[in-house]
Amino acid sequence: DDPTLRLNAVRFLTEVQRQTGAVEKDLIDALDGSDPLSRSGAAQVLGQAEVAASVPALLGATKSDAAEVRWNAAIALGQIGRAESRGRLQELLTDTDATVAYYARWALKQLGQT
């Protein structure tokens, strides 16, 4: 629950993934976990490390009951920048959570679509 610890964990795991690719499978698997904070953090790392193989799992994460998971998945999809994300991101523009809709719009801009 400590935000500083979470931030440092995300930074560390992002660097490990970028340098070695060693945590990709574990992060993708974490998107299906029961803890929203863990799912959210996994989405952050996958996006920052630009793990293209995670796009299907991130698209699934955009359907989470937890808004924080949805918005972090949307951000990650924007960071990865794959065209197959467009349709789901467009659907998120009308999400009931304003933060999710905001980040869906941001992600679409990253894909070259407003």
XYZ file of C-alpha atoms in Angstrom:
114
model
C 0.000 0.000 0.000
C 3.028 2.301 0.314
C 3.044 4.508 -2.822
C 6.807 5.109 -2.664
C 7.503 1.400 -2.440
C 5.119 0.737 -5.344
C 6.791 3.416 -7.487
C 10.233 1.973 -6.802
C 8.995 -1.552 -7.553
C 7.535 -0.410 -10.880
C 10.785 1.345 -11.784
C 12.888 -1.685 -10.825
C 10.726 -4.205 -12.667
C 10.586 -1.957 -15.740
C 14.371 -1.825 -15.832
C 14.681 -5.592 -15.320
C 12.204 -6.204 -18.154
C 13.940 -3.766 -20.497
C 17.370 -5.247 -19.849
C 16.586 -8.954 -19.641
C 12.961 -9.660 -20.506
C 12.975 -11.938 -17.473
C 9.721 -10.801 -15.884
C 7.447 -10.550 -18.938
C 5.521 -13.779 -18.353
C 5.080 -13.100 -14.633
C 3.797 -9.587 -15.338
C 1.337 -10.802 -17.973
C 0.146 -13.500 -15.568
C -0.222 -10.863 -12.816
C -2.864 -9.073 -14.904
C -5.203 -11.971 -14.034
C -4.454 -11.865 -10.315
C -6.930 -11.070 -7.565
C -5.239 -7.941 -6.170
C -6.103 -4.752 -8.102
C -2.915 -3.005 -6.948
C -0.781 -5.831 -8.316
C -2.728 -5.883 -11.594
C -2.378 -2.123 -11.866
C 1.361 -2.262 -11.195
C 1.846 -5.040 -13.732
C 0.081 -2.932 -16.362
C 2.353 0.016 -15.533
C 5.512 -2.043 -15.962
C 4.318 -3.693 -19.172
C 3.527 -0.300 -20.663
C 6.721 1.401 -19.580
C 8.777 -1.537 -20.874
C 6.669 -1.529 -24.070
C 5.994 -5.262 -24.017
C 4.063 -5.831 -27.246
C 3.260 -9.447 -26.314
C 1.160 -8.148 -23.428
C -1.397 -6.331 -25.598
C -4.044 -9.121 -25.502
C -3.773 -9.371 -21.703
C -3.871 -5.585 -21.333
C -6.980 -5.438 -23.505
C -8.530 -7.929 -21.102
C -7.431 -5.797 -18.143
C -9.375 -2.853 -19.547
C -12.518 -4.810 -18.588
C -11.570 -5.014 -14.905
C -14.027 -3.964 -12.204
C -11.248 -1.807 -10.715
C -10.981 1.577 -12.417
C -7.280 1.890 -11.550
C -6.568 -1.331 -13.435
C -8.564 -0.092 -16.452
C -6.781 3.247 -16.613
C -3.308 1.756 -16.157
C -4.070 -0.787 -18.874
C -5.187 2.057 -21.170
C -1.980 3.971 -20.454
C 0.077 0.849 -21.154
C -1.707 0.289 -24.448
C -0.893 3.872 -25.450
C 2.744 3.410 -24.500
C 3.023 0.191 -26.488
C 1.286 1.804 -29.457
C -0.236 -1.165 -31.264
C -3.080 -0.468 -33.704
C -5.177 -3.404 -32.436
C -5.751 -1.416 -29.234
C -7.758 1.324 -30.967
C -11.197 -0.269 -30.866
C -11.135 -1.035 -27.148
C -9.608 2.355 -26.318
C -12.421 4.032 -28.261
C -14.949 2.083 -26.168
C -13.231 3.325 -22.997
C -13.891 6.933 -24.011
C -17.355 6.461 -22.493
C -16.209 4.609 -19.376
C -18.162 5.491 -16.239
C -14.909 6.524 -14.556
C -13.668 9.898 -15.830
C -10.022 8.982 -15.249
C -10.348 5.878 -17.419
C -11.957 7.936 -20.208
C -9.200 10.564 -19.893
C -6.416 8.001 -20.249
C -8.205 6.262 -23.113
C -8.209 9.604 -24.936
C -4.511 10.062 -24.086
C -3.699 6.559 -25.347
C -5.541 7.149 -28.610
C -3.453 10.286 -29.124
C -0.333 8.152 -28.704
C -1.680 5.961 -31.486
C -2.170 9.020 -33.672
C -5.925 9.251 -33.163
C -7.821 11.773 -31.059
